[in-house]
PDB file of C-alpha atoms in Angstrom:
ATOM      1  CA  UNK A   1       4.850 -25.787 -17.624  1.00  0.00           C
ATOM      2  CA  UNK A   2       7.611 -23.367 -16.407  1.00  0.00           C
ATOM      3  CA  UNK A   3       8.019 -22.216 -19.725  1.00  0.00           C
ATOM      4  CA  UNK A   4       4.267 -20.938 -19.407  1.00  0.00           C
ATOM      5  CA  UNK A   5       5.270 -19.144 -16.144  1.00  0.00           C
ATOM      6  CA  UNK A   6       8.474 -17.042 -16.965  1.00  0.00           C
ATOM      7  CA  UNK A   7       6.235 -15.898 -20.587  1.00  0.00           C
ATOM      8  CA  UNK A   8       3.778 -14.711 -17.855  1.00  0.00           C
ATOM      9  CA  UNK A   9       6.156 -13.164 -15.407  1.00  0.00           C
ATOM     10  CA  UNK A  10       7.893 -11.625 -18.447  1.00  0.00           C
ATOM     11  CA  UNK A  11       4.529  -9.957 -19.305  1.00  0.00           C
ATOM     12  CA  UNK A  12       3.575  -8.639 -15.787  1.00  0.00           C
ATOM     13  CA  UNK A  13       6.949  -7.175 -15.170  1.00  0.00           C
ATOM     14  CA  UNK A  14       6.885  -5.442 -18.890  1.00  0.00           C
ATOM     15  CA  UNK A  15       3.054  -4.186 -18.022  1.00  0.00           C
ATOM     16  CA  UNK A  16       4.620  -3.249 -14.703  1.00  0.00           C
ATOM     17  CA  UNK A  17       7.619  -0.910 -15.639  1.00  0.00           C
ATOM     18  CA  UNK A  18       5.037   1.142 -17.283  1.00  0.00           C
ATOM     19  CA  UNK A  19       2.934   1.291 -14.718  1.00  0.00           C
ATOM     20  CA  UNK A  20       5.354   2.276 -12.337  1.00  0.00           C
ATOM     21  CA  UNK A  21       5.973   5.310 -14.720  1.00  0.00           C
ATOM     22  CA  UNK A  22       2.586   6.570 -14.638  1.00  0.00           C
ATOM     23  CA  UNK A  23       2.448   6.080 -10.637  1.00  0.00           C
ATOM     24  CA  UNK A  24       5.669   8.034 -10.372  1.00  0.00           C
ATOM     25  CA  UNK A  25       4.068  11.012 -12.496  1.00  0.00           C
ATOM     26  CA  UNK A  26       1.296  11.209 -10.769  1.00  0.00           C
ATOM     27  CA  UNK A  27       2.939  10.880  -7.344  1.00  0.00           C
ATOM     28  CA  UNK A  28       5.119  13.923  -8.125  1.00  0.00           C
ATOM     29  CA  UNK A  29       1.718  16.204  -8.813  1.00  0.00           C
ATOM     30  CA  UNK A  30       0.397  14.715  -5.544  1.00  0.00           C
ATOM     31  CA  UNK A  31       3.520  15.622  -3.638  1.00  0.00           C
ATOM     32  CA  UNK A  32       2.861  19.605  -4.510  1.00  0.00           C
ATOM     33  CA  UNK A  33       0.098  19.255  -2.168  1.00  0.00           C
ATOM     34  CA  UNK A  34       1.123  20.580   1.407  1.00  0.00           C
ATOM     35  CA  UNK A  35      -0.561  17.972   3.157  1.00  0.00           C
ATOM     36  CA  UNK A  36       0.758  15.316   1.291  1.00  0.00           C
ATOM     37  CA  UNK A  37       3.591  13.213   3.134  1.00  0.00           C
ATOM     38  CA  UNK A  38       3.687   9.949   1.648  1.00  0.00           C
ATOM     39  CA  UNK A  39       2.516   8.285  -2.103  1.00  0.00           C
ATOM     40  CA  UNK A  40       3.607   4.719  -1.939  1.00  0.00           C
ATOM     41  CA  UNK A  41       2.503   2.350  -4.504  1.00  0.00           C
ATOM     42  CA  UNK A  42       0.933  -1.010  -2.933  1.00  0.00           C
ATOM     43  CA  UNK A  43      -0.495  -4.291  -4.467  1.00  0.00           C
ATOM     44  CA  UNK A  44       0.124  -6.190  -7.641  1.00  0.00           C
ATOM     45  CA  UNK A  45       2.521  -3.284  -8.956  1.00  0.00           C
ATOM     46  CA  UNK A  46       4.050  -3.236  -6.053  1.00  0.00           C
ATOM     47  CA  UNK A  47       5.716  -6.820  -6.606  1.00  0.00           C
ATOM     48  CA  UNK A  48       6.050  -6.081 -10.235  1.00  0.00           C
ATOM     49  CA  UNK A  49       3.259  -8.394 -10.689  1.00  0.00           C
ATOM     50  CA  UNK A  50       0.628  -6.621 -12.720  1.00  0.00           C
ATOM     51  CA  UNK A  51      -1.608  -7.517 -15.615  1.00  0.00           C
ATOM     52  CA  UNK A  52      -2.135  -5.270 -18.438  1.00  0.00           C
ATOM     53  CA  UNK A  53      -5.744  -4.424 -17.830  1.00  0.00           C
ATOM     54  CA  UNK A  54      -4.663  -3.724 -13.897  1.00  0.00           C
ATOM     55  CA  UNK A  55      -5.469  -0.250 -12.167  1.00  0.00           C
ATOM     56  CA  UNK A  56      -2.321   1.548  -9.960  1.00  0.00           C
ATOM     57  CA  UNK A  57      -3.233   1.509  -6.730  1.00  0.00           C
ATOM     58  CA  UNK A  58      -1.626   4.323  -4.455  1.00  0.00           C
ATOM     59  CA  UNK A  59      -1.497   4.856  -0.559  1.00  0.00           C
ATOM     60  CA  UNK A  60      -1.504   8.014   0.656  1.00  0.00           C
ATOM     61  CA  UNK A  61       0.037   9.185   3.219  1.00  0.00           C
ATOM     62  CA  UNK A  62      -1.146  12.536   4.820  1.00  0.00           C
ATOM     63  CA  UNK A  63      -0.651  14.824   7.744  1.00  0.00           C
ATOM     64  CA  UNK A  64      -1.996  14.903  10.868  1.00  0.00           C
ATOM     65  CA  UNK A  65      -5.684  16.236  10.904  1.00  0.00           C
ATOM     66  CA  UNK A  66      -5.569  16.729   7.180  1.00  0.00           C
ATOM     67  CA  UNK A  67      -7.183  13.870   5.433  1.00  0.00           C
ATOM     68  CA  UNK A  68     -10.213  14.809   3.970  1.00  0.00           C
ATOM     69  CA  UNK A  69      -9.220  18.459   2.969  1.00  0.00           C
ATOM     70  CA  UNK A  70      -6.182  17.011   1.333  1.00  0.00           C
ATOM     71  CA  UNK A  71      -8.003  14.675  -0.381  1.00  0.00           C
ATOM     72  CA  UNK A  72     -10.215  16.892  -1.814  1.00  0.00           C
ATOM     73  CA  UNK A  73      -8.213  19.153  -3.250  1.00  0.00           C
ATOM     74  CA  UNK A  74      -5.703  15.814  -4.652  1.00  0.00           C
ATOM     75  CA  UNK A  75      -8.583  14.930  -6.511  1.00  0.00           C
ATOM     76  CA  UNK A  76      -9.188  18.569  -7.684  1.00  0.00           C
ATOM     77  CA  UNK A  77      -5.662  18.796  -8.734  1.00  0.00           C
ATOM     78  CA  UNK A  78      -5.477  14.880 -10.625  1.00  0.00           C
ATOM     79  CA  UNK A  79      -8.663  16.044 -12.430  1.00  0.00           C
ATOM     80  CA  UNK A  80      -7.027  19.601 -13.833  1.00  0.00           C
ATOM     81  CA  UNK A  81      -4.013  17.532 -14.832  1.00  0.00           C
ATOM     82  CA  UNK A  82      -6.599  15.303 -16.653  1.00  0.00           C
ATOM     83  CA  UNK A  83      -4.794  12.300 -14.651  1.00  0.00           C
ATOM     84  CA  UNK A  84      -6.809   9.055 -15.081  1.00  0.00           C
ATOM     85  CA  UNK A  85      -8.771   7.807 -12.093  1.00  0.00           C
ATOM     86  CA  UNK A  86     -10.623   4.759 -11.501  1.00  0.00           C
ATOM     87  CA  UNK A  87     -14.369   5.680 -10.247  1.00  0.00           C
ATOM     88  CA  UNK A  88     -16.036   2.756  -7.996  1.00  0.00           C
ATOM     89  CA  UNK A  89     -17.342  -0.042  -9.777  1.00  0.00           C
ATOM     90  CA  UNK A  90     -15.672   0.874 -13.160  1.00  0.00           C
ATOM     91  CA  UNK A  91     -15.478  -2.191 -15.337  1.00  0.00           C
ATOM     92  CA  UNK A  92     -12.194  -0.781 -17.377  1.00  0.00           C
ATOM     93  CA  UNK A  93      -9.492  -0.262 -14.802  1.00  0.00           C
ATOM     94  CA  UNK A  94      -6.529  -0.466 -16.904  1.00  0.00           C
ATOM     95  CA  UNK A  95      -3.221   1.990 -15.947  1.00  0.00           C
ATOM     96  CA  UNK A  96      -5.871   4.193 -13.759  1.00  0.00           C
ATOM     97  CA  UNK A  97      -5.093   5.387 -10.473  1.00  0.00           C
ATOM     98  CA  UNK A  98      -6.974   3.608  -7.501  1.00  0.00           C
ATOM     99  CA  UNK A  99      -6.153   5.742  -4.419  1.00  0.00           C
ATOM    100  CA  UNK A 100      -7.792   3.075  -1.908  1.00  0.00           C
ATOM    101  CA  UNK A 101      -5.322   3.888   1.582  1.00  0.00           C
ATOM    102  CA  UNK A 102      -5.363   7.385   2.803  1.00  0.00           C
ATOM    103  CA  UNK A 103      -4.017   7.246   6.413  1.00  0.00           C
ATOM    104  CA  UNK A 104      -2.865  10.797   8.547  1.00  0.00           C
ATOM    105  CA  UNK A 105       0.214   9.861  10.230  1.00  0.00           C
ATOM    106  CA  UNK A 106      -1.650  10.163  13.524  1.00  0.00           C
ATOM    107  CA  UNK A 107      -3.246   6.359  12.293  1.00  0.00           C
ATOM    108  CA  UNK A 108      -0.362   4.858  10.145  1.00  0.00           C
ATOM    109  CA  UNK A 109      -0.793   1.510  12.628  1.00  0.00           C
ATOM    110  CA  UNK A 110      -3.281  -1.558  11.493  1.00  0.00           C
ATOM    111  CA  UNK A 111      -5.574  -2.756  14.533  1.00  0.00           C
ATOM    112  CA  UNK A 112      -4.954  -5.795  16.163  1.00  0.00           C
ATOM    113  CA  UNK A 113      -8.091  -7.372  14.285  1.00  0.00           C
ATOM    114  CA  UNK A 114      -6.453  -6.577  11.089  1.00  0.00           C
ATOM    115  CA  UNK A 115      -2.804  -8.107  11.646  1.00  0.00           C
ATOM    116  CA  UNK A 116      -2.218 -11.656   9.584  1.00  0.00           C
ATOM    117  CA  UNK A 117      -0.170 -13.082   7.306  1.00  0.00           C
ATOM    118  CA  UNK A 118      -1.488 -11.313   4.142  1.00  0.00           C
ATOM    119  CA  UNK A 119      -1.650  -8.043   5.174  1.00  0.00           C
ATOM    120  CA  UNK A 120       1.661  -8.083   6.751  1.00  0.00           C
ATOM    121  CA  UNK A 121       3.076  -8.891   3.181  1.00  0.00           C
ATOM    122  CA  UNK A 122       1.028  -6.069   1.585  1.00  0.00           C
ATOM    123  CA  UNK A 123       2.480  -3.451   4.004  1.00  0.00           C
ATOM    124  CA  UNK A 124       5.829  -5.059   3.860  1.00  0.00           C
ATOM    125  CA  UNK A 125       5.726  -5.137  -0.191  1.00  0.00           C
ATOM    126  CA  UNK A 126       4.736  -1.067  -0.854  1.00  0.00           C
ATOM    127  CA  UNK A 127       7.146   0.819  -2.486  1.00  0.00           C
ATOM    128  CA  UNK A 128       7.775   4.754  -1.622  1.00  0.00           C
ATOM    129  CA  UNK A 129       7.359   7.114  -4.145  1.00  0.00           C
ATOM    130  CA  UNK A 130       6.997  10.389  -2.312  1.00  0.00           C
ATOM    131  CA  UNK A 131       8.406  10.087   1.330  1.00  0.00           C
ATOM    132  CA  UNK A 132       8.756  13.704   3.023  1.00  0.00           C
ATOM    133  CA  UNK A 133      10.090  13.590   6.251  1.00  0.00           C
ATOM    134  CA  UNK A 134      11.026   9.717   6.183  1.00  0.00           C
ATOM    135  CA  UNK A 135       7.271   9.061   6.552  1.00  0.00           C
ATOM    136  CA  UNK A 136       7.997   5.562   5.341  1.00  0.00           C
ATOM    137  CA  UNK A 137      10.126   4.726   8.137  1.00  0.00           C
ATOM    138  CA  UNK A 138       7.805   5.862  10.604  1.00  0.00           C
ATOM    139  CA  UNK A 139       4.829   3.985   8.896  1.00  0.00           C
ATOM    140  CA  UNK A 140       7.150   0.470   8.343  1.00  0.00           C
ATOM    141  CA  UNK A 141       7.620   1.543  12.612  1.00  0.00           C
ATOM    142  CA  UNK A 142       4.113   1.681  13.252  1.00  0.00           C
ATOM    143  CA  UNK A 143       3.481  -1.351  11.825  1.00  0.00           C
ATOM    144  CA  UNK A 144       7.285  -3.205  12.971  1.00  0.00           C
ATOM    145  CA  UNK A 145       4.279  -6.367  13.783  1.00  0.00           C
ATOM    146  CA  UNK A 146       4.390  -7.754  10.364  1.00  0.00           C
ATOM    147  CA  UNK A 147       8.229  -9.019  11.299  1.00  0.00           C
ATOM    148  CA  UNK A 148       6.584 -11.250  13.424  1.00  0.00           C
ATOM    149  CA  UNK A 149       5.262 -13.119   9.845  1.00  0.00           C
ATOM    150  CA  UNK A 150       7.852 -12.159   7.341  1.00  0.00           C
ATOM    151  CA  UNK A 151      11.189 -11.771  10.029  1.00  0.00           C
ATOM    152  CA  UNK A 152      13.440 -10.088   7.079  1.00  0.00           C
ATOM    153  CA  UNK A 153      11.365  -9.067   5.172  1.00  0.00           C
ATOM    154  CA  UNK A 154      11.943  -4.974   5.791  1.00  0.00           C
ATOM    155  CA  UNK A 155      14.496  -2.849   7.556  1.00  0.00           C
ATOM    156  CA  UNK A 156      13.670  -0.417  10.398  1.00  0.00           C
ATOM    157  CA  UNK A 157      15.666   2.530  10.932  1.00  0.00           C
ATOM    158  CA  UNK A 158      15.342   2.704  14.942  1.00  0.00           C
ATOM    159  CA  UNK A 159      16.916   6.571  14.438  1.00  0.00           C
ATOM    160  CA  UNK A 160      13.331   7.991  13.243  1.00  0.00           C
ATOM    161  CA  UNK A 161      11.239   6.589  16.023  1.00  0.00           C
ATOM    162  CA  UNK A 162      10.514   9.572  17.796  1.00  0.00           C
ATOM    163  CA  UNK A 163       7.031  10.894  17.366  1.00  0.00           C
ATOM    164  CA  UNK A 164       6.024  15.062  17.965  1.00  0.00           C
ATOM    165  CA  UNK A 165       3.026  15.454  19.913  1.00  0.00           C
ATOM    166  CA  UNK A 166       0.967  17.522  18.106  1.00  0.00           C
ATOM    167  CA  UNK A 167      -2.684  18.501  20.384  1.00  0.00           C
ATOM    168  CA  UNK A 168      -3.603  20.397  17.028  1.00  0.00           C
ATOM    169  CA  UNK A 169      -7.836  20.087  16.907  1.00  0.00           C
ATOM    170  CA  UNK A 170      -8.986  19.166  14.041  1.00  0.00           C
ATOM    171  CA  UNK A 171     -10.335  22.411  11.906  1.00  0.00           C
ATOM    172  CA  UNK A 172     -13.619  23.219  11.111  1.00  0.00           C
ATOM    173  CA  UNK A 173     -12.807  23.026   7.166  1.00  0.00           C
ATOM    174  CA  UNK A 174     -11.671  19.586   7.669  1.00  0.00           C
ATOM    175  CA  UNK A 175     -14.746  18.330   8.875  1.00  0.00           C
ATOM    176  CA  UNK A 176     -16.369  19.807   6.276  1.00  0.00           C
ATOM    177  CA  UNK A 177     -14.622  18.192   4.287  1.00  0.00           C
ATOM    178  CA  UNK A 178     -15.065  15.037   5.906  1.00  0.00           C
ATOM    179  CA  UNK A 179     -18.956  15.673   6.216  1.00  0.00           C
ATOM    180  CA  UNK A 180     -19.138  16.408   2.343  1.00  0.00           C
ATOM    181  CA  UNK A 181     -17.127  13.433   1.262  1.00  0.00           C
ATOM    182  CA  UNK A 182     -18.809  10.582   3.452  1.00  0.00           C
ATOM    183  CA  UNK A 183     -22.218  11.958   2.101  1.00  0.00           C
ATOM    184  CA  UNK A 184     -21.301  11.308  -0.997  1.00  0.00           C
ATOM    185  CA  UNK A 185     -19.994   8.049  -0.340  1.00  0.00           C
ATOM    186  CA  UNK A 186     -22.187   6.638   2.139  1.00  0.00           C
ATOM    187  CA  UNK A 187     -24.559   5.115   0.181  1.00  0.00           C
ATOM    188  CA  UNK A 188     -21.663   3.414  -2.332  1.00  0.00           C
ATOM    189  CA  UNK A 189     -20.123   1.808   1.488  1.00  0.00           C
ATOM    190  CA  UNK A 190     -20.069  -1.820   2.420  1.00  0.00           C
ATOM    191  CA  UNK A 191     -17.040  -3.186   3.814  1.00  0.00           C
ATOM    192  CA  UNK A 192     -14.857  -0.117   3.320  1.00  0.00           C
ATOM    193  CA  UNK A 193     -13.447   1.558   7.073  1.00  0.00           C
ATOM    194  CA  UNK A 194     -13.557   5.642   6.748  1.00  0.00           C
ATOM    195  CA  UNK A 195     -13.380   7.597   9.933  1.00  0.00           C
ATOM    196  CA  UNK A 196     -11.571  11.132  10.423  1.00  0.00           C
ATOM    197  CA  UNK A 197      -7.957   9.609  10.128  1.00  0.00           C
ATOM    198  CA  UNK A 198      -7.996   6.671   8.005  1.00  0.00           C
ATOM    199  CA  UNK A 199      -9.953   6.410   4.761  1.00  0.00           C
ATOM    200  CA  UNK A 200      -9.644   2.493   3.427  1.00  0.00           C
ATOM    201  CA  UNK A 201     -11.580   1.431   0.378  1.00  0.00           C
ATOM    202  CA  UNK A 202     -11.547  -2.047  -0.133  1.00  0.00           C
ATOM    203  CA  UNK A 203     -14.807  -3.458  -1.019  1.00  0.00           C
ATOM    204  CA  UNK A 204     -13.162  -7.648  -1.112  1.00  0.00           C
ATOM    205  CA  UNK A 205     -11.691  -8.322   2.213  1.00  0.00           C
ATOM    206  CA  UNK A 206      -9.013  -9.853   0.053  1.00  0.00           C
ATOM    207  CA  UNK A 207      -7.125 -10.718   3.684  1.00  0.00           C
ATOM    208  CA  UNK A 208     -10.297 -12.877   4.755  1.00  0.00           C
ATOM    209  CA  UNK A 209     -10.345 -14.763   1.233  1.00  0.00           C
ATOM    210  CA  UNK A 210      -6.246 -15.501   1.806  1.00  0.00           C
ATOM    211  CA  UNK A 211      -6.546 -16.390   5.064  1.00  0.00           C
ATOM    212  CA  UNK A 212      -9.559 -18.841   3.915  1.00  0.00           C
ATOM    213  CA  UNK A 213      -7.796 -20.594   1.425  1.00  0.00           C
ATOM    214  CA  UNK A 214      -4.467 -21.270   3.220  1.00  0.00           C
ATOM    215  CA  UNK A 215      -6.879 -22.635   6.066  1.00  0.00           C
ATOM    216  CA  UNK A 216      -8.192 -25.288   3.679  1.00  0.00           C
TER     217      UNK A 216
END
């Protein structure tokens, strides 16, 4: 049955490459946005492992005290570029964009509660597509835990560890914009996490169902 496998890997790494285009087109529209720091594409695509009929899932990466605003106006700016984006429960997914991480760099670090084996390979396995001031360093930094599953599995570059303390409050459009946004979502929530700083929409708890099965 290897023959069956390499066909299929073949496939997913074809579907992949163009994939990876559309991300990277997208990411450079994203990264006109001030507030933007970091696009880094995550999942399946990620490990050049996606199906046809796949969406692109993105994290973004924002600054600090700048979510919500930012995501507002990304989502503005994807829909005058008539980019393709996945809405919540959309049965056809295929090569649309699924922005389901936005973190501020103030809250690039998982909890304790959320550190195992799987999500230390998703964080370990995202690629960078936008990276302004070597954001992705400082995340991989934040988040230096997940060598403790997968020992070589990234490289840390100990020469961007140094954080700027930044008392900045958070402004009064932002929490607008926060206010606004988790109205309109609030009903559609189950199991996603959405506070000022992180924004993570994940319906599955796809770590839970991982951890489940290698338990058995």
């Amino acid at each position: 049955g290897k023959e069956n496998i390499l066909y299929k890997k073949a496939l997913r790494e074809r579907a992949s490459e163009g994939k990876i285009m559309i991300a990277k087109k997208n990411a450079s529209i994203l990264s006109k946005l001030p507030g933007i720091k970091g696009v880094f594409i995550t999942g399946a695509l990620s490990m050049n492992n996606a199906e046809e009929e796949y969406d692109i899932d993105l994290m973004i990466i924002t600054k600090r005290n700048r979510l919500w605003t930012t995501r507002l106006f990304a989502y503005l700016l994807l829909k005058v570029m008539n980019s393709s984006v996945r809405k919540p429960k959309e049965e056809n997914q295929r090569d649309k964009l699924c922005l389901n991480i936005w973190l501020d760099e103030s809250a690039l670090s998982w909890s304790k509660k959320d550190r195992n084996i799987y999500s230390a390979h998703e964080i370990a396995q995202v690629i960078p597509v936008v990276n302004k001031g070597g954001i992705y360093q400082t995340f991989l930094q934040k988040n230096s835990w997940i060598l403790d599953f997968w020992p070589n599995s990234v490289r840390l570059d100990n020469t961007n560890n140094k954080e700027r303390k930044n008392r900045k409050r958070i402004g009064l459009f932002e929490k607008l914009s926060f206010w606004l946004q988790y109205k309109y979502m609030k009903k559609k929530i189950t199991k996603e996490k959405v506070s000022l700083h992180r924004a993570i929409f994940h319906p599955r708890n796809w770590g839970e169902m991982v951890l489940k099965k290698l338990s058995t």
